[in-house]
Short mmCIF file of C-alpha atoms and ligand atoms in Angstrom, two decimals:
data_model
loop_
_atom_site.label_atom_id
_atom_site.label_comp_id
_atom_site.label_asym_id
_atom_site.label_seq_id
_atom_site.Cartn_x
_atom_site.Cartn_y
_atom_site.Cartn_z
CA MET A 1 13.95 62.49 125.78
CA THR A 2 14.95 64.26 122.58
CA ARG A 3 15.85 67.73 121.82
CA PHE A 4 12.80 70.04 122.26
CA ASP A 5 11.50 73.31 121.17
CA ILE A 6 8.18 75.46 121.50
CA VAL A 7 6.12 76.60 118.44
CA ASP A 8 4.15 79.57 119.56
CA THR A 9 0.81 79.83 118.09
CA THR A 10 -0.47 82.56 120.38
CA PHE A 11 -1.02 84.90 117.42
CA ARG A 12 -2.80 82.05 115.30
CA GLU A 13 -4.42 79.50 117.57
CA GLY A 14 -4.44 81.90 120.52
CA GLN A 15 -6.77 84.45 118.73
CA GLN A 16 -9.17 81.68 118.07
CA SER A 17 -9.96 81.65 121.95
CA PRO A 18 -13.39 82.37 122.94
CA LEU A 19 -11.76 84.42 125.89
CA LEU A 20 -11.20 87.14 123.38
CA PHE A 21 -15.09 87.34 122.85
CA ASP A 22 -15.70 87.09 126.33
CA VAL A 23 -13.73 90.33 127.08
CA TYR A 24 -15.08 92.26 124.00
CA LYS A 25 -11.54 92.23 122.49
CA TYR A 26 -11.85 89.96 119.45
CA TYR A 27 -8.21 90.33 118.30
CA PHE A 28 -4.95 91.55 119.79
CA SER A 29 -3.91 94.96 118.61
CA LEU A 30 -0.46 95.32 117.13
CA GLU A 31 0.70 96.93 120.33
CA ASP A 32 -0.44 93.82 122.35
CA LYS A 33 1.30 91.54 119.83
CA LYS A 34 4.45 93.45 120.02
CA ARG A 35 4.49 93.28 123.96
CA LEU A 36 3.62 89.42 123.83
CA PHE A 37 6.12 88.70 121.08
CA ASN A 38 8.98 90.75 122.89
CA ALA A 39 8.02 88.73 126.17
CA LEU A 40 8.05 85.31 124.41
CA ALA A 41 11.26 86.05 122.48
CA ARG A 42 12.91 87.09 125.75
CA LEU A 43 11.81 83.90 127.32
CA GLY A 44 13.53 81.97 124.64
CA VAL A 45 10.76 81.29 122.08
CA ARG A 46 12.16 81.19 118.46
CA ARG A 47 9.46 79.72 116.42
CA PHE A 48 6.20 81.69 115.87
CA GLU A 49 3.06 80.45 113.76
CA PHE A 50 0.88 83.08 112.23
CA PHE A 51 -2.21 83.11 110.24
CA SER A 52 -1.96 82.83 106.51
CA PRO A 53 -1.79 86.39 105.21
CA ILE A 54 -4.92 85.95 103.22
CA VAL A 55 -6.98 85.54 106.34
CA SER A 56 -7.26 89.37 106.66
CA LYS A 57 -5.53 92.54 105.76
CA ARG A 58 -4.88 93.30 109.44
CA GLU A 59 -3.18 89.99 110.15
CA LYS A 60 -0.98 90.41 107.14
CA GLU A 61 0.17 93.89 108.24
CA HIS A 62 0.61 92.77 111.87
CA PHE A 63 3.06 89.97 110.71
CA LEU A 64 4.89 92.33 108.60
CA ALA A 65 5.26 94.76 111.43
CA LEU A 66 6.31 92.15 113.93
CA LYS A 67 8.98 90.76 111.39
CA ASP A 68 10.25 94.21 111.34
CA PHE A 69 9.97 94.66 115.06
CA ALA A 70 12.03 91.48 115.48
CA LYS A 71 14.76 92.65 113.34
CA LYS A 72 14.97 96.01 114.89
CA LYS A 73 15.09 94.57 118.34
CA ASN A 74 17.50 91.86 117.26
CA LEU A 75 15.18 89.27 118.56
CA LYS A 76 15.85 85.66 117.07
CA ALA A 77 12.71 84.43 115.56
CA LYS A 78 11.44 82.29 112.57
CA PHE A 79 7.93 82.86 111.08
CA PHE A 80 5.70 80.16 110.03
CA ALA A 81 2.46 80.62 108.01
CA HIS A 82 -0.46 78.33 108.84
CA ILE A 83 -1.88 77.65 105.48
CA ARG A 84 -4.32 75.50 103.62
CA VAL A 85 -3.24 73.16 100.86
CA HIS A 86 -3.98 76.04 98.32
CA GLU A 87 -1.67 77.71 95.80
CA LEU A 88 -3.22 80.92 96.78
CA ASP A 89 -2.21 80.56 100.67
CA VAL A 90 1.20 79.43 99.33
CA ILE A 91 1.95 82.31 97.16
CA SER A 92 0.64 84.88 99.68
CA ALA A 93 2.78 83.43 102.50
CA LEU A 94 5.97 83.33 100.39
CA GLU A 95 5.36 86.88 99.03
CA VAL A 96 5.43 88.48 102.48
CA GLY A 97 8.60 86.61 103.60
CA PHE A 98 7.64 83.65 105.93
CA ASP A 99 10.53 81.44 106.84
CA GLY A 100 8.31 78.32 106.53
CA LEU A 101 4.99 76.94 105.66
CA HIS A 102 2.78 74.91 108.11
CA PHE A 103 0.27 73.07 105.96
CA TYR A 104 -2.84 71.38 107.34
CA LEU A 105 -5.37 68.99 105.99
CA ASN A 106 -8.01 66.81 107.63
CA LEU A 107 -7.31 63.22 106.80
CA SER A 108 -9.89 61.60 109.17
CA LYS A 109 -13.28 60.37 107.91
CA HIS A 110 -14.81 63.41 109.61
CA GLY A 111 -12.77 65.62 107.25
CA GLU A 112 -13.96 63.65 104.34
CA LYS A 113 -17.55 64.82 105.29
CA SER A 114 -16.84 68.33 105.72
CA TYR A 115 -14.78 69.16 102.63
CA SER A 116 -16.66 70.06 99.44
CA LYS A 117 -13.90 68.44 97.41
CA GLU A 118 -12.89 64.72 97.55
CA GLN A 119 -10.42 64.13 100.24
CA LYS A 120 -8.34 62.12 97.77
CA GLU A 121 -8.21 64.98 95.28
CA LEU A 122 -6.97 67.21 98.19
CA ILE A 123 -4.30 64.66 99.20
CA GLU A 124 -3.00 64.46 95.57
CA LYS A 125 -2.82 68.27 95.56
CA ALA A 126 -0.83 68.39 98.87
CA VAL A 127 1.71 65.90 97.28
CA LYS A 128 1.92 68.09 94.04
CA ILE A 129 2.21 71.48 95.91
CA ILE A 130 4.62 70.23 98.52
CA SER A 131 6.95 68.30 96.33
CA SER A 132 7.22 71.04 93.79
CA LEU A 133 7.98 73.63 96.43
CA ARG A 134 10.69 71.45 97.80
CA LYS A 135 12.19 71.31 94.16
CA LYS A 136 11.93 75.00 93.84
CA TYR A 137 13.09 76.11 97.29
CA PRO A 138 15.35 73.28 98.68
CA LYS A 139 15.84 75.42 101.94
CA LEU A 140 12.28 76.39 102.68
CA TYR A 141 10.90 74.85 105.98
CA LEU A 142 7.88 72.66 105.11
CA ARG A 143 5.64 71.10 107.66
CA PHE A 144 2.56 69.06 106.97
CA SER A 145 -0.22 68.21 109.68
CA GLY A 146 -2.99 65.79 109.11
CA GLU A 147 -5.71 67.61 111.26
CA ASP A 148 -7.42 65.21 113.77
CA ALA A 149 -4.52 62.99 113.74
CA PHE A 150 -5.72 61.00 116.80
CA ARG A 151 -9.04 60.21 115.32
CA THR A 152 -7.29 59.21 112.07
CA PRO A 153 -6.41 55.57 111.73
CA LEU A 154 -2.58 55.00 111.47
CA LYS A 155 -3.04 53.32 108.14
CA ARG A 156 -4.54 56.34 106.64
CA LEU A 157 -1.85 58.72 108.35
CA PHE A 158 0.69 56.42 106.75
CA TYR A 159 -0.79 56.48 103.38
CA VAL A 160 -0.44 60.27 103.13
CA TYR A 161 2.70 60.79 105.19
CA ASP A 162 4.59 58.19 103.35
CA LYS A 163 4.03 60.26 100.06
CA LEU A 164 5.07 63.50 101.78
CA TYR A 165 8.07 62.03 103.63
CA PRO A 166 10.68 62.92 101.10
CA TYR A 167 9.80 66.60 100.85
CA VAL A 168 8.91 67.88 104.50
CA ASN A 169 11.24 69.03 107.42
CA ALA A 170 8.34 68.14 110.11
CA PHE A 171 4.96 66.28 110.45
CA GLY A 172 2.39 67.63 112.69
CA LEU A 173 0.15 65.43 114.79
CA PRO A 174 -2.64 67.71 115.99
CA ASP A 175 -5.30 66.35 118.31
CA THR A 176 -7.72 68.99 116.91
CA VAL A 177 -10.83 67.78 118.98
CA GLY A 178 -9.02 67.17 122.22
CA ILE A 179 -9.60 63.43 122.33
CA ALA A 180 -6.37 61.88 122.76
CA ILE A 181 -5.17 60.12 126.06
CA PRO A 182 -1.34 60.02 127.20
CA GLU A 183 -0.83 56.29 126.49
CA LYS A 184 -2.18 56.66 122.75
CA VAL A 185 0.03 59.70 122.31
CA LYS A 186 3.00 57.72 123.37
CA ARG A 187 2.35 54.84 121.00
CA ARG A 188 1.68 57.07 118.10
CA ILE A 189 4.77 59.18 118.53
CA LYS A 190 7.03 56.06 118.83
CA VAL A 191 5.46 54.54 115.79
CA LEU A 192 5.84 57.74 113.73
CA LYS A 193 9.31 58.44 114.91
CA LYS A 194 10.39 54.88 113.80
CA ARG A 195 8.76 55.16 110.35
CA TYR A 196 9.88 58.79 109.81
CA PRO A 197 13.22 59.11 111.55
CA LYS A 198 14.48 62.00 109.32
CA VAL A 199 11.66 64.56 110.12
CA LEU A 200 10.78 66.48 113.31
CA LEU A 201 7.60 65.54 114.87
CA GLU A 202 5.31 68.36 116.01
CA VAL A 203 2.43 67.80 118.33
CA HIS A 204 -0.58 70.14 119.08
CA PHE A 205 -3.23 69.26 121.79
CA HIS A 206 -6.47 70.69 122.48
CA ASN A 207 -7.71 70.73 126.10
CA ASP A 208 -11.31 69.49 125.80
CA ARG A 209 -10.61 66.57 128.28
CA GLY A 210 -8.26 68.62 130.22
CA PHE A 211 -5.29 66.50 128.80
CA SER A 212 -3.44 69.07 126.68
CA LEU A 213 -0.73 69.58 129.23
CA VAL A 214 -0.04 65.76 130.08
CA ASN A 215 -0.37 64.76 126.47
CA ALA A 216 2.37 67.23 125.50
CA LEU A 217 4.55 65.98 128.23
CA SER A 218 3.84 62.46 127.22
CA ALA A 219 4.61 63.27 123.54
CA VAL A 220 8.12 64.78 124.38
CA LYS A 221 8.94 61.79 126.51
CA ALA A 222 8.23 59.69 123.71
CA GLY A 223 10.40 61.57 121.27
CA ALA A 224 8.53 64.59 119.74
CA GLU A 225 10.50 67.43 119.10
CA LEU A 226 8.21 70.19 118.72
CA VAL A 227 5.10 71.24 120.81
CA ASP A 228 2.54 73.92 120.03
CA THR A 229 1.64 76.08 122.95
CA THR A 230 0.15 79.54 123.53
CA VAL A 231 0.27 82.07 126.34
CA TRP A 232 -2.28 80.77 129.02
CA GLY A 233 -3.02 77.89 126.54
CA LEU A 234 -5.50 80.03 124.65
CA GLY A 235 -7.11 78.55 121.62
CA GLU A 236 -10.35 77.19 120.04
CA ARG A 237 -12.77 75.91 122.80
CA SER A 238 -10.84 75.21 126.03
CA GLY A 239 -7.73 75.89 124.21
CA ILE A 240 -4.31 74.11 123.89
CA THR A 241 -1.15 73.43 126.00
CA SER A 242 -0.04 76.50 128.00
CA ILE A 243 3.67 77.37 127.43
CA THR A 244 4.35 78.14 130.97
CA GLY A 245 2.66 75.09 132.13
CA LEU A 246 4.64 73.07 129.72
CA LEU A 247 7.91 74.50 130.53
CA LEU A 248 7.52 74.17 134.32
CA ASN A 249 6.73 70.39 133.91
CA LEU A 250 9.62 69.75 131.48
CA TYR A 251 11.74 71.39 133.85
CA LEU A 252 10.61 69.02 136.74
CA GLU A 253 11.24 65.97 134.42
CA ASP A 254 14.58 67.08 132.79
CA LYS A 255 16.10 70.43 133.33
CA LYS A 256 18.31 70.07 130.36
CA LEU A 257 15.33 70.25 128.00
CA VAL A 258 14.40 73.90 129.02
CA GLU A 259 17.88 75.08 129.94
CA ARG A 260 18.02 77.75 127.19
CA PHE A 261 14.79 79.44 128.29
CA ASN A 262 14.64 82.22 130.71
CA LEU A 263 12.22 80.66 133.01
CA GLU A 264 11.80 83.46 135.37
CA LEU A 265 10.06 85.32 132.67
CA CYS A 266 7.12 82.89 132.77
CA TYR A 267 5.12 84.52 135.35
CA PRO A 268 5.63 88.01 133.81
CA LEU A 269 4.61 86.71 130.54
CA ASN A 270 1.28 85.22 132.17
CA VAL A 271 0.61 88.58 133.95
CA LEU A 272 1.12 90.54 130.69
CA MET A 273 -1.63 88.49 129.07
CA GLY A 274 -3.78 89.37 132.08
CA THR A 275 -3.06 92.91 131.52
CA ILE A 276 -4.07 92.72 127.84
CA LEU A 277 -7.26 91.01 128.51
CA GLY A 278 -8.29 92.60 131.75
CA LEU A 279 -8.40 89.19 133.55
CA GLN A 280 -6.60 87.45 136.28
CA VAL A 281 -3.93 84.87 135.52
CA PRO A 282 -6.19 81.82 135.25
CA PHE A 283 -6.42 79.82 138.82
CA ASN A 284 -5.62 76.53 137.24
CA GLU A 285 -2.45 77.92 135.46
CA ALA A 286 0.66 76.19 136.98
CA VAL A 287 2.71 79.26 137.11
CA SER A 288 0.35 81.60 138.84
CA LEU A 289 0.15 83.54 142.16
CA THR A 290 -2.89 81.54 143.07
CA ASN A 291 -0.67 78.52 143.36
CA ARG A 292 1.18 80.46 146.01
CA THR A 293 -2.00 81.53 147.92
CA HIS A 294 -3.26 79.66 150.88
CA ILE A 295 -6.69 79.97 152.49
CA ALA A 296 -7.30 77.01 154.98
CA GLY A 297 -6.40 77.78 158.63
CA VAL A 298 -4.25 74.64 159.04
CA HIS A 299 -2.32 75.36 155.69
CA GLN A 300 -1.76 78.99 156.67
CA LYS A 301 -0.38 78.10 160.10
CA ALA A 302 1.82 75.56 158.47
CA ILE A 303 3.03 77.86 155.76
CA LEU A 304 3.97 80.59 158.32
CA ARG A 305 6.33 78.06 159.89
CA TYR A 306 7.61 76.05 156.97
CA ARG A 307 6.60 76.86 153.48
CA LYS A 308 7.60 73.61 151.89
CA ILE A 309 4.89 71.66 153.54
CA TYR A 310 2.32 72.95 151.10
CA GLU A 311 4.66 74.31 148.31
CA ALA A 312 6.41 71.65 146.41
CA ILE A 313 7.81 73.53 143.49
CA ASP A 314 10.05 76.44 143.61
CA LEU A 315 7.91 78.84 141.57
CA GLY A 316 10.34 81.75 142.19
CA LYS A 317 12.44 80.10 139.54
CA PHE A 318 9.44 80.93 137.13
CA GLY A 319 9.01 84.42 138.45
CA VAL A 320 6.36 84.02 140.93
CA ASN A 321 8.12 85.89 143.85
CA LYS A 322 5.03 86.38 146.02
CA ASN A 323 3.40 84.37 148.43
CA GLN A 324 -0.17 85.16 149.72
CA LEU A 325 -2.24 84.03 152.79
CA LEU A 326 -5.74 85.37 152.17
CA LEU A 327 -7.59 86.36 155.51
CA GLY A 328 -11.06 85.10 155.54
CA PRO A 329 -13.67 82.87 157.34
CA LEU A 330 -11.48 79.71 156.93
CA SER A 331 -8.41 81.38 158.40
CA GLY A 332 -7.28 80.34 161.76
CA VAL A 333 -5.92 81.95 164.81
CA HIS A 334 -2.32 82.02 163.42
CA LEU A 335 -3.16 84.37 160.55
CA VAL A 336 -5.53 86.34 162.52
CA TYR A 337 -2.94 86.95 165.21
CA TYR A 338 -0.43 87.56 162.63
CA PHE A 339 -2.53 90.02 160.82
CA LEU A 340 -3.82 92.04 164.00
CA LYS A 341 -0.43 92.24 165.59
CA GLU A 342 2.15 92.49 162.71
CA ILE A 343 0.17 94.46 160.32
CA LYS A 344 -2.60 96.29 162.26
CA GLY A 345 -0.13 96.78 165.14
CA TYR A 346 -2.75 95.63 168.04
CA LYS A 347 -1.08 94.78 171.25
CA ILE A 348 -2.93 91.40 171.78
CA SER A 349 -2.09 88.12 173.22
CA PHE A 350 -2.30 84.86 171.37
CA SER A 351 -5.32 83.78 173.51
CA GLN A 352 -7.06 87.12 172.91
CA ALA A 353 -6.49 86.40 169.11
CA ARG A 354 -7.96 82.93 169.57
CA GLU A 355 -11.25 84.60 171.07
CA ILE A 356 -11.35 87.21 168.24
CA THR A 357 -10.97 84.36 165.59
CA ARG A 358 -13.93 82.41 167.17
CA GLU A 359 -16.06 85.54 167.05
CA PHE A 360 -14.89 86.51 163.47
CA LYS A 361 -15.68 83.10 162.11
CA ASN A 362 -19.02 82.78 163.75
CA SER A 363 -20.29 86.38 162.83
CA PHE A 364 -18.59 87.04 159.28
CA ASP A 365 -21.49 87.75 156.96
CA GLY A 366 -19.54 87.88 153.56
CA ILE A 367 -20.89 91.67 153.09
CA LEU A 368 -17.77 93.61 154.22
CA PRO A 369 -14.38 92.19 152.88
CA PRO A 370 -13.00 89.96 155.61
CA GLU A 371 -10.18 92.33 156.66
CA GLU A 372 -12.47 95.11 157.11
CA PHE A 373 -14.99 93.12 158.96
CA LEU A 374 -12.16 91.88 161.57
CA VAL A 375 -10.83 95.25 162.07
CA LYS A 376 -14.50 96.59 162.82
CA LEU A 377 -14.93 93.78 165.09
CA VAL A 378 -11.48 94.27 167.01
CA GLU A 379 -11.92 98.39 167.13
CA ARG A 380 -14.79 97.91 169.38
CA LYS A 381 -12.74 96.26 171.98
CA ASN A 382 -10.47 99.12 172.46
CA PHE A 383 -7.08 97.27 172.43
CA ALA A 384 -3.89 99.42 172.63
CA LYS A 385 -1.89 99.77 169.54
CA HIS A 386 1.94 99.60 168.94
CA LYS A 387 3.34 102.89 167.51
CA ILE A 388 4.16 102.01 163.93
CA PRO A 389 6.68 104.77 162.53
CA GLU A 390 4.97 106.77 159.77
CA LYS A 391 7.50 105.72 157.19
CA TYR A 392 6.31 102.02 157.53
CA SER A 393 2.58 102.81 157.87
CA SER A 394 1.69 102.31 154.23
CA PHE A 395 3.48 99.11 153.97
CA ARG A 396 1.37 96.02 153.35
CA ILE A 397 3.30 93.00 154.18
CA GLU A 398 2.43 90.28 151.67
CA VAL A 399 5.75 88.41 151.31
CA LEU A 400 6.26 86.32 154.37
CA GLU A 401 9.92 85.12 153.85
C1 HCA B 1 -7.31 74.99 113.13
C2 HCA B 1 -6.76 73.51 113.29
C3 HCA B 1 -5.53 73.14 114.17
C4 HCA B 1 -4.35 72.88 113.35
C5 HCA B 1 -3.29 72.48 113.91
C6 HCA B 1 -1.87 72.06 112.91
C7 HCA B 1 -5.94 71.82 114.93
O1 HCA B 1 -7.62 75.64 114.05
O2 HCA B 1 -7.09 75.28 112.03
O3 HCA B 1 -1.98 72.80 111.95
O4 HCA B 1 -1.07 71.28 113.28
O5 HCA B 1 -5.96 71.96 116.10
O6 HCA B 1 -6.05 70.90 114.07
O7 HCA B 1 -5.21 74.16 115.16
CU1 CU B 2 -5.71 73.80 117.12
#
């Protein structure tokens, strides 16, 4: 494996997520961005991609405010503008002080159909703009991405990348439509690494097939140095690679790759996005509390005794310090007994708990929350209660260590 770094694109690709429409938010406020930026920087992210300043006045002002915020807070960060191969985009990005330019141009046959100009003409324009920028600014970071790189034949990629190789710091390989599979990703990265050994390779995977995480992992294993991610994997359609999902998986593959990241900030970052969007952390996010929540009776019984039986990864390292056993109609006697005795303070025996569990499972109707339903059922039986000291009475035991 090679050196690796994250390119955060929460403020660019992330804002293109349909989820922002689902929650009637449409874009992040400057305050949201500051909180996210601060959390990402503290996690260890140093590369941030933003919209081209010509996208809107608000995006331009937010970028300037965040650059200022980073400086004042002494947060290490480099800012990259996502721009078209267009003089106006270049000028406006340089004017506001970006550290580097992320060019993109569709090189596939699909791109050819959607552009109003000839693709050939645009390729020539890219070479002209990028080579003259290199001459004028020898130190400026320049990246070029052939959009839809995994539906573009290699020959076509080579044709363009060969021309740009002398001038760029990095080549991007975006899977714009989320079509790539891990085997193809590995092959492509290896071929490109060999052909262009002096530049960094950056990858960007959309999740249309559910492969954005495994493709990113495969790309890093094959030698890609930079991976585009967002918080929660937010992005166009079903999004891109989630930053915390990737960090967790790289940690499991090779701890050294992520040693400079403060991994325990992963979960707080996911919760912060939940707070901003007014949603729960996604159930299928690797670094989530749902991944520490157990429902089935047999799982709950086993977890009460020995957590590792159903918890393979130490999520505490990624900031998930809680563990939940949810009481419901699939719970077994062990949790019911635990709940009634330890939390509600009933003086009951295990065999009484077994009886109650049977009754609870058979009569639960899904109208009241399961805990309330169970308590009502038990109240009718007039069991004696332990005296729980006043100062503990409001405690809710959720952490079972
Ligand atoms: C977009 C397309 C992009 C660009 C990625 C890149 C993609 O939304 O404009 O510049 O490397 O997925 O191709 O996000
Ligand atoms: Cu994208």
